[in-house]
Amino acid sequence: IEEAKAAGLLPHVDIEVFVGGGSYVCGDETALIQSLEGGRGTPRLKPPFPANKGLYGCPTIVNNVETLACLPFILNHGADAFRAMGSSTSYGPKIFGISGHVHRPGVYEFALGTPLATLLDAAGGIQGQLKGVIVGGLSAPILTADEIVGLKMDYDACAAAGTVLGSGGIMVVNDSVSIPELALRTIRFYAHESCGQCTPCRDGSVAIKCLIEKLLAGHGLAQDIERILALTHTIAGLTICPLGEAFSLPIRAMVTKFRDEFDALVQPERVS
């Protein structure tokens, strides 16, 4: 910033860098604005949207750094060149963080619409027998090995497959992984990161966590699995920000697609 000022590139612009506290829920633009204003990072009801009433009540544009990073290319080469990169409905580059059971985990950049298989090959291929892939960060519903065949990494293709491209955080899961344990790690994170403002999210995340812990401890009832599924349907759509969907949808996908692993946790004498 100082170099840009010295070069005269920012004659009428002030840039200030704020360091956040690391709250996950501040990924919501209104919670981020609350935090920048010095308040607790809790999402606000919309409307009004930040573009109309944002930081300190003024119209505010909130963009991810990945969006801003595309601007130099567009300015240098034009919008048509940018649109030529990617698919017909999702264009431009995308940063993918590939982790889990691959030989070369890391951060990769590909055009939107690139086949998932190409990304996994770039990461050195899969270790062991593939069980599933989470393609858009922890809030994305897991896809089975069969469901990822031919999948292209763009917004429409992921939606058609029943998941979301999201952050582009790709987690590869092989057959050594317990899906109930993965579900527990997922819900523990979201229960911890809930801001507590909305009852369905605050209490629902803890209730699901307790039910999965009960199953993994060997004390689960068959109806506990149904309770988990019922809660995921109850929570979705009833919160101010998308955090409710961010854990209810992936948990529901794990339970429904890998139901046998959850059923196996119910003691035989407890099956009803």
Short mmCIF file of C-alpha atoms in Angstrom, two decimals:
data_model
loop_
_atom_site.label_atom_id
_atom_site.label_comp_id
_atom_site.label_asym_id
_atom_site.label_seq_id
_atom_site.Cartn_x
_atom_site.Cartn_y
_atom_site.Cartn_z
CA ILE A 1 0.00 0.00 0.00
CA GLU A 2 2.82 2.40 0.89
CA GLU A 3 4.55 1.65 -2.43
CA ALA A 4 1.33 2.35 -4.33
CA LYS A 5 0.91 5.66 -2.51
CA ALA A 6 4.53 6.63 -3.21
CA ALA A 7 3.98 5.88 -6.90
CA GLY A 8 0.94 8.16 -6.94
CA LEU A 9 -1.46 5.33 -7.72
CA LEU A 10 -3.80 6.11 -4.82
CA PRO A 11 -4.28 9.89 -4.99
CA HIS A 12 -7.83 9.93 -3.65
CA VAL A 13 -8.14 6.52 -2.01
CA ASP A 14 -7.52 5.48 1.59
CA ILE A 15 -6.80 1.81 2.24
CA GLU A 16 -6.84 0.37 5.73
CA VAL A 17 -6.13 -3.25 6.61
CA PHE A 18 -8.13 -4.82 9.43
CA VAL A 19 -7.13 -8.11 11.04
CA GLY A 20 -10.15 -10.18 12.04
CA GLY A 21 -10.48 -12.45 15.02
CA GLY A 22 -10.82 -15.59 12.92
CA SER A 23 -14.55 -16.11 13.41
CA TYR A 24 -15.98 -18.44 10.75
CA VAL A 25 -19.38 -16.74 10.82
CA CYS A 26 -17.72 -13.48 9.71
CA GLY A 27 -17.62 -15.06 6.28
CA ASP A 28 -21.15 -13.64 6.12
CA GLU A 29 -20.83 -10.10 4.75
CA THR A 30 -23.12 -8.53 7.34
CA ALA A 31 -21.28 -10.22 10.22
CA LEU A 32 -18.01 -8.96 8.73
CA ILE A 33 -19.41 -5.42 8.66
CA GLN A 34 -20.52 -5.74 12.28
CA SER A 35 -16.98 -6.78 13.20
CA LEU A 36 -15.41 -3.90 11.23
CA GLU A 37 -17.67 -1.50 13.11
CA GLY A 38 -16.26 -2.80 16.39
CA GLY A 39 -19.23 -4.95 17.33
CA ARG A 40 -19.72 -8.65 17.82
CA GLY A 41 -19.55 -10.55 14.54
CA THR A 42 -23.19 -11.55 14.19
CA PRO A 43 -25.12 -11.57 10.90
CA ARG A 44 -27.84 -9.02 10.27
CA LEU A 45 -31.21 -9.53 8.66
CA LYS A 46 -31.37 -8.64 4.96
CA PRO A 47 -32.73 -6.43 3.51
CA PRO A 48 -31.28 -3.87 3.75
CA PHE A 49 -28.36 -5.29 1.80
CA PRO A 50 -24.85 -3.89 2.27
CA ALA A 51 -24.96 -2.29 -1.19
CA ASN A 52 -27.76 -0.09 0.17
CA LYS A 53 -26.85 0.15 3.85
CA GLY A 54 -23.58 -1.38 4.95
CA LEU A 55 -20.55 -0.15 6.89
CA TYR A 56 -21.65 2.66 9.25
CA GLY A 57 -24.94 2.78 7.38
CA CYS A 58 -23.31 3.67 4.05
CA PRO A 59 -23.56 1.75 0.75
CA THR A 60 -20.81 -0.87 0.86
CA ILE A 61 -19.36 -3.34 -1.64
CA VAL A 62 -18.05 -6.55 -0.06
CA ASN A 63 -15.89 -8.77 -2.26
CA ASN A 64 -13.70 -11.79 -1.65
CA VAL A 65 -10.01 -11.37 -2.40
CA GLU A 66 -10.31 -14.12 -5.03
CA THR A 67 -12.74 -11.90 -6.94
CA LEU A 68 -10.46 -8.88 -6.70
CA ALA A 69 -7.49 -10.95 -7.88
CA CYS A 70 -9.25 -11.39 -11.25
CA LEU A 71 -9.37 -7.64 -11.91
CA PRO A 72 -5.81 -7.22 -13.27
CA PHE A 73 -6.43 -9.88 -15.93
CA ILE A 74 -9.74 -8.31 -16.94
CA LEU A 75 -8.21 -4.82 -17.11
CA ASN A 76 -5.22 -6.02 -19.13
CA HIS A 77 -6.96 -8.44 -21.49
CA GLY A 78 -10.63 -7.46 -21.46
CA ALA A 79 -13.87 -9.08 -20.37
CA ASP A 80 -14.16 -11.27 -23.47
CA ALA A 81 -10.81 -12.93 -22.76
CA PHE A 82 -11.92 -13.55 -19.19
CA ARG A 83 -15.21 -15.08 -20.31
CA ALA A 84 -13.34 -17.36 -22.70
CA MET A 85 -11.77 -19.01 -19.67
CA GLY A 86 -13.98 -21.67 -18.08
CA SER A 87 -17.43 -22.95 -18.99
CA SER A 88 -20.30 -21.14 -20.70
CA THR A 89 -21.99 -20.30 -17.39
CA SER A 90 -19.05 -20.22 -14.97
CA TYR A 91 -16.04 -18.39 -16.32
CA GLY A 92 -12.67 -17.37 -15.00
CA PRO A 93 -10.12 -19.14 -12.83
CA LYS A 94 -10.74 -20.77 -9.46
CA ILE A 95 -8.41 -21.57 -6.58
CA PHE A 96 -8.85 -25.12 -5.28
CA GLY A 97 -7.37 -26.39 -2.03
CA ILE A 98 -7.00 -30.17 -2.37
CA SER A 99 -6.49 -32.18 0.81
CA GLY A 100 -7.12 -35.61 2.22
CA HIS A 101 -6.11 -38.86 0.57
CA VAL A 102 -4.13 -37.57 -2.40
CA HIS A 103 -0.40 -37.83 -2.98
CA ARG A 104 0.29 -34.11 -3.48
CA PRO A 105 -2.16 -32.05 -1.40
CA GLY A 106 -1.93 -28.33 -2.01
CA VAL A 107 -3.41 -25.25 -3.63
CA TYR A 108 -4.11 -25.43 -7.36
CA GLU A 109 -5.55 -22.96 -9.87
CA PHE A 110 -7.71 -24.18 -12.74
CA ALA A 111 -10.35 -22.68 -15.00
CA LEU A 112 -13.91 -23.21 -13.84
CA GLY A 113 -15.43 -26.20 -15.60
CA THR A 114 -12.26 -28.29 -15.37
CA PRO A 115 -13.09 -31.97 -14.70
CA LEU A 116 -12.59 -33.01 -11.08
CA ALA A 117 -10.54 -35.95 -12.37
CA THR A 118 -8.01 -33.48 -13.82
CA LEU A 119 -7.65 -31.77 -10.45
CA LEU A 120 -7.17 -35.07 -8.64
CA ASP A 121 -4.54 -36.13 -11.19
CA ALA A 122 -2.69 -32.85 -10.61
CA ALA A 123 -2.70 -33.65 -6.89
CA GLY A 124 -0.94 -36.93 -7.58
CA GLY A 125 -3.97 -39.19 -7.66
CA ILE A 126 -5.96 -40.86 -4.91
CA GLN A 127 -4.43 -42.87 -2.08
CA GLY A 128 -6.27 -46.13 -1.52
CA GLN A 129 -9.87 -46.93 -2.44
CA LEU A 130 -11.98 -43.82 -2.94
CA LYS A 131 -15.07 -43.54 -0.73
CA GLY A 132 -16.19 -39.98 -1.39
CA VAL A 133 -15.19 -36.40 -2.12
CA ILE A 134 -16.25 -33.11 -0.56
CA VAL A 135 -15.77 -30.64 -3.41
CA GLY A 136 -16.65 -27.23 -1.93
CA GLY A 137 -15.44 -27.07 1.64
CA LEU A 138 -16.91 -28.67 4.73
CA SER A 139 -20.34 -27.13 4.12
CA ALA A 140 -20.71 -28.96 0.79
CA PRO A 141 -22.66 -32.25 0.79
CA ILE A 142 -20.33 -35.19 0.22
CA LEU A 143 -20.40 -37.01 -3.11
CA THR A 144 -19.82 -40.74 -3.40
CA ALA A 145 -17.19 -42.27 -5.67
CA ASP A 146 -19.90 -43.02 -8.25
CA GLU A 147 -21.31 -39.48 -8.13
CA ILE A 148 -18.05 -37.76 -9.04
CA VAL A 149 -17.61 -39.64 -12.33
CA GLY A 150 -17.49 -37.02 -15.09
CA LEU A 151 -18.07 -34.13 -12.67
CA LYS A 152 -16.91 -30.73 -13.89
CA MET A 153 -15.92 -28.14 -11.33
CA ASP A 154 -18.30 -25.29 -12.00
CA TYR A 155 -21.32 -23.95 -10.14
CA ASP A 156 -24.03 -25.46 -12.33
CA ALA A 157 -22.45 -28.91 -12.59
CA CYS A 158 -21.93 -29.15 -8.84
CA ALA A 159 -25.51 -28.04 -8.19
CA ALA A 160 -26.78 -30.68 -10.62
CA ALA A 161 -24.76 -33.29 -8.73
CA GLY A 162 -26.45 -32.29 -5.46
CA THR A 163 -23.62 -30.33 -3.91
CA VAL A 164 -22.00 -26.86 -4.11
CA LEU A 165 -18.70 -25.61 -5.48
CA GLY A 166 -18.45 -23.29 -2.48
CA SER A 167 -14.93 -22.36 -1.46
CA GLY A 168 -13.32 -24.94 -3.72
CA GLY A 169 -11.94 -26.80 -0.73
CA ILE A 170 -11.69 -30.38 -2.02
CA MET A 171 -11.39 -33.14 0.59
CA VAL A 172 -10.72 -36.63 -0.70
CA VAL A 173 -11.90 -39.47 1.53
CA ASN A 174 -10.78 -43.08 1.12
CA ASP A 175 -12.19 -46.25 2.64
CA SER A 176 -10.09 -45.92 5.81
CA VAL A 177 -12.33 -43.06 6.97
CA SER A 178 -15.35 -43.53 9.23
CA ILE A 179 -18.12 -41.30 7.90
CA PRO A 180 -19.80 -41.02 11.35
CA GLU A 181 -16.48 -39.78 12.76
CA LEU A 182 -16.19 -37.33 9.86
CA ALA A 183 -19.73 -36.17 10.61
CA LEU A 184 -18.78 -35.63 14.25
CA ARG A 185 -15.72 -33.55 13.32
CA THR A 186 -17.94 -31.51 11.01
CA ILE A 187 -20.67 -30.78 13.54
CA ARG A 188 -18.20 -30.06 16.34
CA PHE A 189 -16.67 -27.33 14.20
CA TYR A 190 -20.01 -25.74 13.35
CA ALA A 191 -21.36 -25.99 16.90
CA HIS A 192 -18.25 -24.15 18.07
CA GLU A 193 -18.44 -21.49 15.34
CA SER A 194 -22.16 -20.73 15.66
CA CYS A 195 -22.60 -17.14 16.84
CA GLY A 196 -25.56 -18.27 18.96
CA GLN A 197 -27.98 -15.68 17.59
CA CYS A 198 -30.48 -18.11 16.04
CA THR A 199 -32.01 -20.89 18.14
CA PRO A 200 -32.18 -23.52 15.34
CA CYS A 201 -28.45 -23.14 14.65
CA ARG A 202 -27.30 -22.67 18.25
CA ASP A 203 -29.29 -25.52 19.78
CA GLY A 204 -29.65 -27.70 16.69
CA SER A 205 -25.92 -28.00 16.10
CA VAL A 206 -25.35 -29.07 19.70
CA ALA A 207 -28.24 -31.55 19.57
CA ILE A 208 -26.85 -33.20 16.42
CA LYS A 209 -23.38 -33.29 17.96
CA CYS A 210 -24.69 -35.02 21.09
CA LEU A 211 -26.62 -37.60 19.05
CA ILE A 212 -23.59 -38.50 16.92
CA GLU A 213 -21.39 -38.69 20.03
CA LYS A 214 -23.98 -41.01 21.57
CA LEU A 215 -23.90 -43.28 18.52
CA LEU A 216 -20.10 -43.41 18.42
CA ALA A 217 -20.00 -44.20 22.15
CA GLY A 218 -22.12 -47.30 21.53
CA HIS A 219 -25.21 -46.01 23.31
CA GLY A 220 -27.23 -45.00 20.27
CA LEU A 221 -30.79 -45.98 19.46
CA ALA A 222 -32.08 -46.56 15.96
CA GLN A 223 -34.37 -43.56 16.33
CA ASP A 224 -31.38 -41.33 17.10
CA ILE A 225 -30.41 -41.54 13.44
CA GLU A 226 -33.92 -40.44 12.48
CA ARG A 227 -33.66 -37.58 14.98
CA ILE A 228 -30.47 -36.39 13.30
CA LEU A 229 -32.16 -36.39 9.90
CA ALA A 230 -35.24 -34.63 11.29
CA LEU A 231 -33.07 -31.91 12.82
CA THR A 232 -31.28 -31.28 9.54
CA HIS A 233 -34.65 -30.66 7.88
CA THR A 234 -35.84 -28.45 10.75
CA ILE A 235 -32.76 -26.21 10.84
CA ALA A 236 -32.34 -25.50 7.12
CA GLY A 237 -33.89 -22.19 6.08
CA LEU A 238 -34.63 -20.95 9.60
CA THR A 239 -31.48 -18.96 10.35
CA ILE A 240 -30.42 -15.40 9.56
CA CYS A 241 -27.24 -16.50 7.80
CA PRO A 242 -26.51 -19.71 5.87
CA LEU A 243 -24.66 -21.39 8.75
CA GLY A 244 -27.69 -23.57 9.48
CA GLU A 245 -27.58 -25.00 5.97
CA ALA A 246 -23.78 -25.13 6.14
CA PHE A 247 -23.93 -28.01 8.63
CA SER A 248 -27.40 -29.48 8.18
CA LEU A 249 -26.98 -30.27 4.47
CA PRO A 250 -23.58 -32.03 4.71
CA ILE A 251 -24.64 -33.98 7.81
CA ARG A 252 -27.82 -35.11 6.04
CA ALA A 253 -25.80 -36.22 3.01
CA MET A 254 -23.37 -38.21 5.16
CA VAL A 255 -26.18 -40.00 6.97
CA THR A 256 -28.29 -40.76 3.90
CA LYS A 257 -25.46 -41.80 1.58
CA PHE A 258 -23.57 -43.83 4.18
CA ARG A 259 -26.52 -44.96 6.28
CA ASP A 260 -25.05 -48.43 6.78
CA GLU A 261 -22.14 -46.97 8.74
CA PHE A 262 -24.52 -45.19 11.10
CA ASP A 263 -26.80 -48.21 11.44
CA ALA A 264 -23.78 -50.32 12.37
CA LEU A 265 -23.25 -48.13 15.44
CA VAL A 266 -26.62 -49.08 16.93
CA GLN A 267 -26.30 -51.99 19.35
CA PRO A 268 -28.28 -55.07 18.12
CA GLU A 269 -30.44 -55.18 21.21
CA ARG A 270 -31.29 -51.51 20.69
CA VAL A 271 -32.52 -51.84 17.12
CA SER A 272 -36.24 -51.09 17.02
#
